[in-house]
C-alpha positions as semicolon CSV with decimal commas, in nm:
position;residue;x (nm);y (nm);z (nm)
1;M;7,612;5,664;4,398
2;I;7,486;5,868;4,119
3;T;7,067;5,847;4,103
4;K;7,038;5,773;3,751
5;R;7,235;5,454;3,749
6;L;6,917;5,300;3,925
7;I;6,743;5,371;3,567
8;A;7,022;5,280;3,339
9;G;6,920;5,142;3,016
10;A;6,588;5,347;3,017
11;A;6,743;5,641;2,813
12;S;6,624;5,481;2,497
13;L;6,296;5,340;2,578
14;A;5,944;5,452;2,628
15;L;5,730;5,268;2,892
16;T;5,358;5,243;2,877
17;L;5,158;5,247;3,208
18;G;4,772;5,243;3,205
19;G;4,782;5,324;2,824
20;V;4,998;5,657;2,892
21;A;5,335;5,696;2,727
22;L;5,609;5,795;2,972
23;A;5,911;5,986;2,825
24;A;6,255;5,835;2,833
25;A;6,492;5,919;3,117
26;P;6,718;6,195;3,023
27;A;7,091;6,101;2,933
28;R;7,325;6,081;3,199
29;A;7,542;6,377;3,270
30;L;7,823;6,300;3,534
31;T;7,990;6,010;3,369
32;G;8,267;5,801;3,499
33;A;8,370;5,606;3,833
34;S;8,572;5,900;3,961
35;C;8,267;6,128;3,969
36;D;8,120;5,943;4,274
37;D;8,451;5,979;4,469
38;G;8,382;6,319;4,660
39;G;8,746;6,344;4,757
40;A;8,870;6,324;4,409
41;W;8,697;6,665;4,320
42;S;8,902;6,958;4,402
43;W;8,874;7,321;4,483
44;S;9,096;7,600;4,536
45;I;9,077;7,976;4,658
46;A;9,294;8,245;4,521
47;N;9,493;8,536;4,689
48;P;9,668;8,832;4,568
49;A;10,015;8,711;4,485
50;R;10,201;8,921;4,756
51;Y;10,050;8,731;5,035
52;Q;10,227;8,421;4,909
53;A;9,907;8,184;5,006
54;G;9,839;7,839;4,930
55;P;9,538;7,711;4,731
56;H;9,340;7,621;5,045
57;E;9,426;7,958;5,237
58;A;9,247;8,261;5,237
59;V;9,409;8,597;5,358
60;L;9,210;8,830;5,565
61;G;9,271;9,180;5,704
62;L;9,004;9,354;5,894
63;S;8,720;9,345;5,647
64;N;8,568;9,068;5,434
65;A;8,780;8,977;5,143
66;V;8,657;8,894;4,783
67;R;8,817;8,603;4,643
68;T;8,767;8,340;4,332
69;V;8,683;7,997;4,427
70;T;8,750;7,725;4,169
71;I;8,611;7,383;4,150
72;K;8,760;7,115;3,934
73;A;8,613;6,754;3,843
74;P;8,832;6,459;3,866
75;A;9,024;6,296;3,579
76;G;8,791;6,044;3,394
77;C;8,465;6,233;3,529
78;T;8,255;6,393;3,242
79;V;8,047;6,700;3,352
80;D;7,762;6,838;3,156
81;A;7,614;7,180;3,090
82;G;7,347;7,249;3,364
83;D;7,537;7,054;3,637
84;T;7,550;7,257;3,963
85;W;7,788;7,266;4,258
86;R;7,858;7,419;4,598
87;V;8,175;7,456;4,785
88;Y;8,147;7,608;5,133
89;N;8,184;7,629;5,516
90;G;8,112;7,884;5,791
91;Y;8,337;8,154;5,625
92;F;8,256;8,127;5,270
93;S;7,995;7,978;5,025
94;A;8,071;7,936;4,642
95;E;7,810;7,780;4,399
96;G;7,754;7,782;4,017
97;T;7,602;7,610;3,731
98;F;7,844;7,470;3,449
99;N;7,794;7,589;3,113
100;A;7,891;7,433;2,807
101;E;8,240;7,562;2,792
102;E;8,303;7,523;3,165
103;A;8,163;7,153;3,143
104;A;8,405;7,076;2,847
105;A;8,706;7,214;3,077
106;G;8,583;7,030;3,393
107;K;8,593;7,332;3,601
108;D;8,385;7,630;3,720
109;T;8,467;7,957;3,939
110;D;8,247;8,178;4,170
111;R;8,359;8,514;4,345
112;V;8,285;8,495;4,712
113;S;8,312;8,703;5,022
114;V;8,513;8,546;5,288
115;A;8,412;8,642;5,652
116;V;8,654;8,790;5,891
117;P;8,682;8,570;6,236
118;T;8,616;8,752;6,549
119;S;8,928;8,606;6,706
120;N;9,270;8,565;6,641
121;A;9,249;8,203;6,772
122;V;9,114;8,099;6,451
123;A;9,426;8,168;6,247
124;G;9,597;7,869;6,117
125;D;9,311;7,631;6,205
126;E;9,207;7,366;5,961
127;I;8,844;7,446;5,883
128;P;8,652;7,166;5,712
129;V;8,515;7,239;5,377
130;R;8,186;7,062;5,234
131;L;8,163;7,002;4,855
132;K;7,847;6,913;4,667
133;V;7,784;6,830;4,295
134;N;7,429;6,777;4,147
135;D;7,385;6,578;3,805
136;S;7,123;6,797;3,660
137;S;6,992;6,522;3,433
138;A;6,879;6,314;3,736
139;G;6,567;6,513;3,743
140;I;6,557;6,529;4,114
141;P;6,620;6,887;4,227
142;G;6,811;6,906;4,585
143;V;6,951;6,553;4,559
144;W;7,339;6,586;4,535
145;D;7,501;6,313;4,361
146;V;7,831;6,419;4,503
147;D;7,816;6,523;4,871
148;E;8,160;6,534;5,045
149;S;8,133;6,648;5,403
150;S;8,531;6,698;5,415
151;A;8,653;6,805;5,097
152;G;8,979;6,943;5,250
153;S;9,015;7,241;5,487
154;L;9,033;7,621;5,454
155;V;9,312;7,797;5,657
156;L;9,266;8,165;5,734
157;L;9,577;8,362;5,771
158;R;9,612;8,722;5,932
159;R;9,716;8,963;5,665
160;T;10,055;9,128;5,719
161;L;10,164;9,458;5,527
162;F;10,450;9,715;5,531
163;K;10,357;10,086;5,620
164;Y;10,581;10,383;5,619
165;H;10,453;10,734;5,729
166;G;10,088;10,618;5,660
167;V;10,163;10,451;5,330
168;T;10,033;10,099;5,300
169;D;10,266;9,848;5,115
170;W;10,551;10,070;5,119
171;M;10,911;10,052;5,234
172;N;11,113;10,364;5,197
173;F;11,460;10,356;5,044
174;I;11,675;10,635;5,078
175;N;12,022;10,773;4,924
176;E;11,851;10,876;4,602
177;P;12,004;10,910;4,345
178;Y;12,257;10,661;4,446
179;L;12,622;10,669;4,416
180;C;12,823;10,343;4,362
181;G;13,001;10,211;4,662
182;D;12,764;10,396;4,903
183;P;12,473;10,233;5,108
184;V;12,099;10,244;5,056
185;E;11,883;10,218;5,343
186;G;11,512;10,097;5,365
187;A;11,286;10,126;5,663
188;A;10,922;10,027;5,743
189;A;10,706;9,887;6,012
190;L;10,577;9,532;5,943
191;L;10,208;9,538;6,067
192;R;9,976;9,249;6,121
193;A;9,586;9,243;6,145
194;S;9,432;9,162;6,470
195;W;9,093;9,018;6,430
196;T;9,035;9,027;6,801
197;S;9,123;9,403;6,851
198;K;9,019;9,493;6,488
199;R;9,324;9,707;6,424
200;Y;9,680;9,640;6,269
201;L;9,964;9,599;6,532
202;G;10,351;9,583;6,497
203;Y;10,455;9,247;6,426
204;A;10,760;9,207;6,628
205;G;11,068;8,965;6,590
206;R;10,997;8,878;6,203
207;T;11,277;8,830;5,952
208;V;11,234;9,109;5,665
209;R;11,460;9,045;5,347
210;M;11,593;9,329;5,139
211;E;11,555;9,229;4,791
212;Y;11,636;9,417;4,429
213;R;11,582;9,376;4,060
214;L;11,713;9,563;3,767
215;T;11,463;9,720;3,522
216;D;11,568;9,509;3,237
217;G;11,773;9,232;3,124
218;P;11,820;8,868;3,297
219;D;11,812;9,049;3,660
220;S;11,479;9,198;3,598
221;A;11,296;8,954;3,810
222;W;11,283;8,930;4,199
223;D;11,403;8,570;4,189
224;N;11,719;8,510;4,399
225;R;11,790;8,889;4,456
226;F;11,826;8,875;4,823
227;L;12,090;9,119;4,965
228;F;12,038;9,157;5,334
229;S;11,784;9,064;5,621
230;D;11,722;9,196;5,993
231;R;11,455;9,141;6,248
232;T;11,159;9,372;6,334
233;D;11,181;9,533;6,670
234;D;10,892;9,553;6,937
235;S;10,693;9,782;6,738
236;G;10,742;9,588;6,410
237;Y;10,989;9,853;6,284
238;V;11,286;9,718;6,073
239;E;11,583;9,907;5,894
240;L;11,781;9,742;5,605
241;I;12,105;9,850;5,442
242;D;12,327;9,736;5,149
243;F;12,627;9,881;4,967
244;L;12,612;9,905;4,610
245;G;12,875;9,805;4,361
246;G;12,972;9,441;4,476
247;E;12,975;9,140;4,252
248;E;12,664;8,978;4,122
249;E;12,495;8,734;4,388
250;G;12,431;8,370;4,364
251;P;12,130;8,175;4,457
252;G;12,242;8,194;4,813
253;G;12,230;8,567;4,827
254;V;12,531;8,816;4,919
255;T;12,692;8,971;5,214
256;P;12,576;9,342;5,282
257;D;12,899;9,457;5,112
258;D;12,877;9,280;4,783
259;G;12,597;9,420;4,571
260;P;12,401;9,483;4,367
261;P;12,607;9,598;4,080
262;C;12,600;9,957;3,990
263;G;12,471;10,104;3,667
264;G;12,116;10,223;3,580
265;T;11,804;10,228;3,796
266;I;11,763;9,964;4,078
267;V;11,441;9,868;4,228
268;F;11,426;9,768;4,590
269;R;11,149;9,606;4,817
270;G;11,117;9,466;5,158
271;H;10,988;9,083;5,193
272;Y;10,835;8,894;5,469
273;G;10,780;8,508;5,396
274;G;10,499;8,453;5,653
275;N;10,428;8,156;5,859
276;S;10,150;7,898;5,976
277;T;9,905;8,169;6,107
278;S;10,008;8,492;5,910
279;S;10,035;8,583;5,543
280;G;10,379;8,678;5,356
281;T;10,391;9,025;5,202
282;W;10,634;9,243;5,014
283;S;10,659;9,627;4,972
284;N;10,584;9,780;4,631
285;G;10,924;9,839;4,449
286;D;11,121;10,155;4,507
287;A;11,303;10,248;4,212
288;I;11,633;10,459;4,271
289;A;11,832;10,600;3,992
290;E;12,195;10,612;3,986
291;A;12,359;10,954;4,011
292;T;12,538;11,097;3,687
293;I;12,785;11,342;3,634
294;A;12,736;11,645;3,380
295;W;13,087;11,641;3,256
296;D;13,018;11,908;2,999
297;K;12,971;12,150;3,275
298;Y;13,323;12,097;3,391
299;R;13,664;12,196;3,206
300;P;13,752;12,003;2,911
301;H;13,930;11,670;2,965
302;L;13,845;11,643;3,346
303;K;13,733;11,302;3,333
304;E;14,046;11,174;3,118
305;E;14,281;11,315;3,364
306;I;14,103;11,154;3,655
307;D;14,098;10,806;3,466
308;A;14,456;10,853;3,381
309;A;14,578;10,917;3,733
310;G;14,384;10,639;3,850
311;T;14,511;10,394;3,607
312;A;14,874;10,503;3,669
313;K;14,789;10,498;4,076
314;D;14,929;10,845;4,073
315;C;14,824;10,932;4,421
316;A;14,954;11,288;4,422
317;K;14,760;11,371;4,118
318;L;14,453;11,217;4,242
319;E;14,457;11,430;4,551
320;Q;14,525;11,733;4,341
321;L;14,226;11,680;4,121
322;A;14,004;11,582;4,432
323;R;14,089;11,927;4,585
324;E;13,993;12,093;4,231
325;V;13,677;11,918;4,176
326;A;13,546;11,947;4,528
327;P;13,722;12,164;4,791
328;P;13,700;11,976;5,155
329;D;13,464;12,233;5,265
330;Q;13,224;12,249;4,950
331;R;13,189;11,876;4,875
332;D;12,819;11,849;4,915
333;P;12,727;12,014;4,590
334;Y;12,982;11,808;4,396
335;L;12,910;11,502;4,575
336;A;12,877;11,271;4,263
337;L;13,197;11,412;4,087
338;W;13,382;11,389;4,440
339;T;13,282;11,028;4,477
340;Y;13,408;10,936;4,122
341;V;13,762;11,056;4,210
342;F;13,737;10,914;4,589
343;R;13,649;10,547;4,433
344;W;13,947;10,587;4,209
345;G;14,168;10,657;4,500
346;V;14,029;10,367;4,698
347;Q;14,067;10,118;4,417
348;T;14,432;10,238;4,371
349;G;14,499;10,190;4,741
350;C;14,588;10,578;4,753
351;W;14,310;10,619;5,010
352;E;14,128;10,418;5,269
353;D;13,746;10,344;5,227
354;D;13,635;10,526;5,534
């Protein structure tokens, strides 16, 4: 119970003892029945978005992590400037004093260092957190009006990350610039922090998703941009592949030969969702531009002839144009142009897509 309730009613009185006037007790600060309920006070700890961690989870690599802890008063509890608080356990300790603005909002924050455990066995355990709030107007330093010994639990998660050729948070996607209809491939190792051995080790048997977004428009967010997934091998290594140029996907994703749509720059990433002992993570986006054809470098009306032959399903003409733009033994320097003709041939049924 809040200490000042024992002296309620004295705020407006001056008592006299032995001829000496005693000052009235200060006004109450923590006001409201919900203030006494330690379980009604809430706290949270913030992590970088890529880890996909919850409000009571802290993701740790091999060194202590600096995180923001927030305490929030329950509904119906009025906090006053000068009230102090603590939220802590054996791995972190947050504390602060409400100023006028924070008191009006009913919440305060503190930047803390979260310690790294010495054993992987701690990962996923629910470690009790203690929460204390001291009503400053009680006038008794060190007496906590709210003292909750089990204000929820902190769960420590082992950090995961992608790594490619020494670059952290990176999955490398190749075939750049891309050609519509051709595959784009991504590769990286998924690693997980070992608090026991104090190093990152390959995370085997984990499902990694290949995702994409466009650089603008409604498809510029990562939401529902799943393309393909595969599991990491014994070393944590994974390769992902998708063919470009299929129909737009729906919420359930697409098959490997269905998308994304061609046109403009496409950004790809790898994504691991995490589990009860280890964080999720995603790689930084790798932007790949579409290959373009400098038609002005070729003879006049070449594009029009190719399009006309394709529209008319004139297989003989397409074959003739294919040999003109890219002789069979010289196709690499003219790959984009050759692919343009080839896709017309496949679309018309003149050639097989092999």
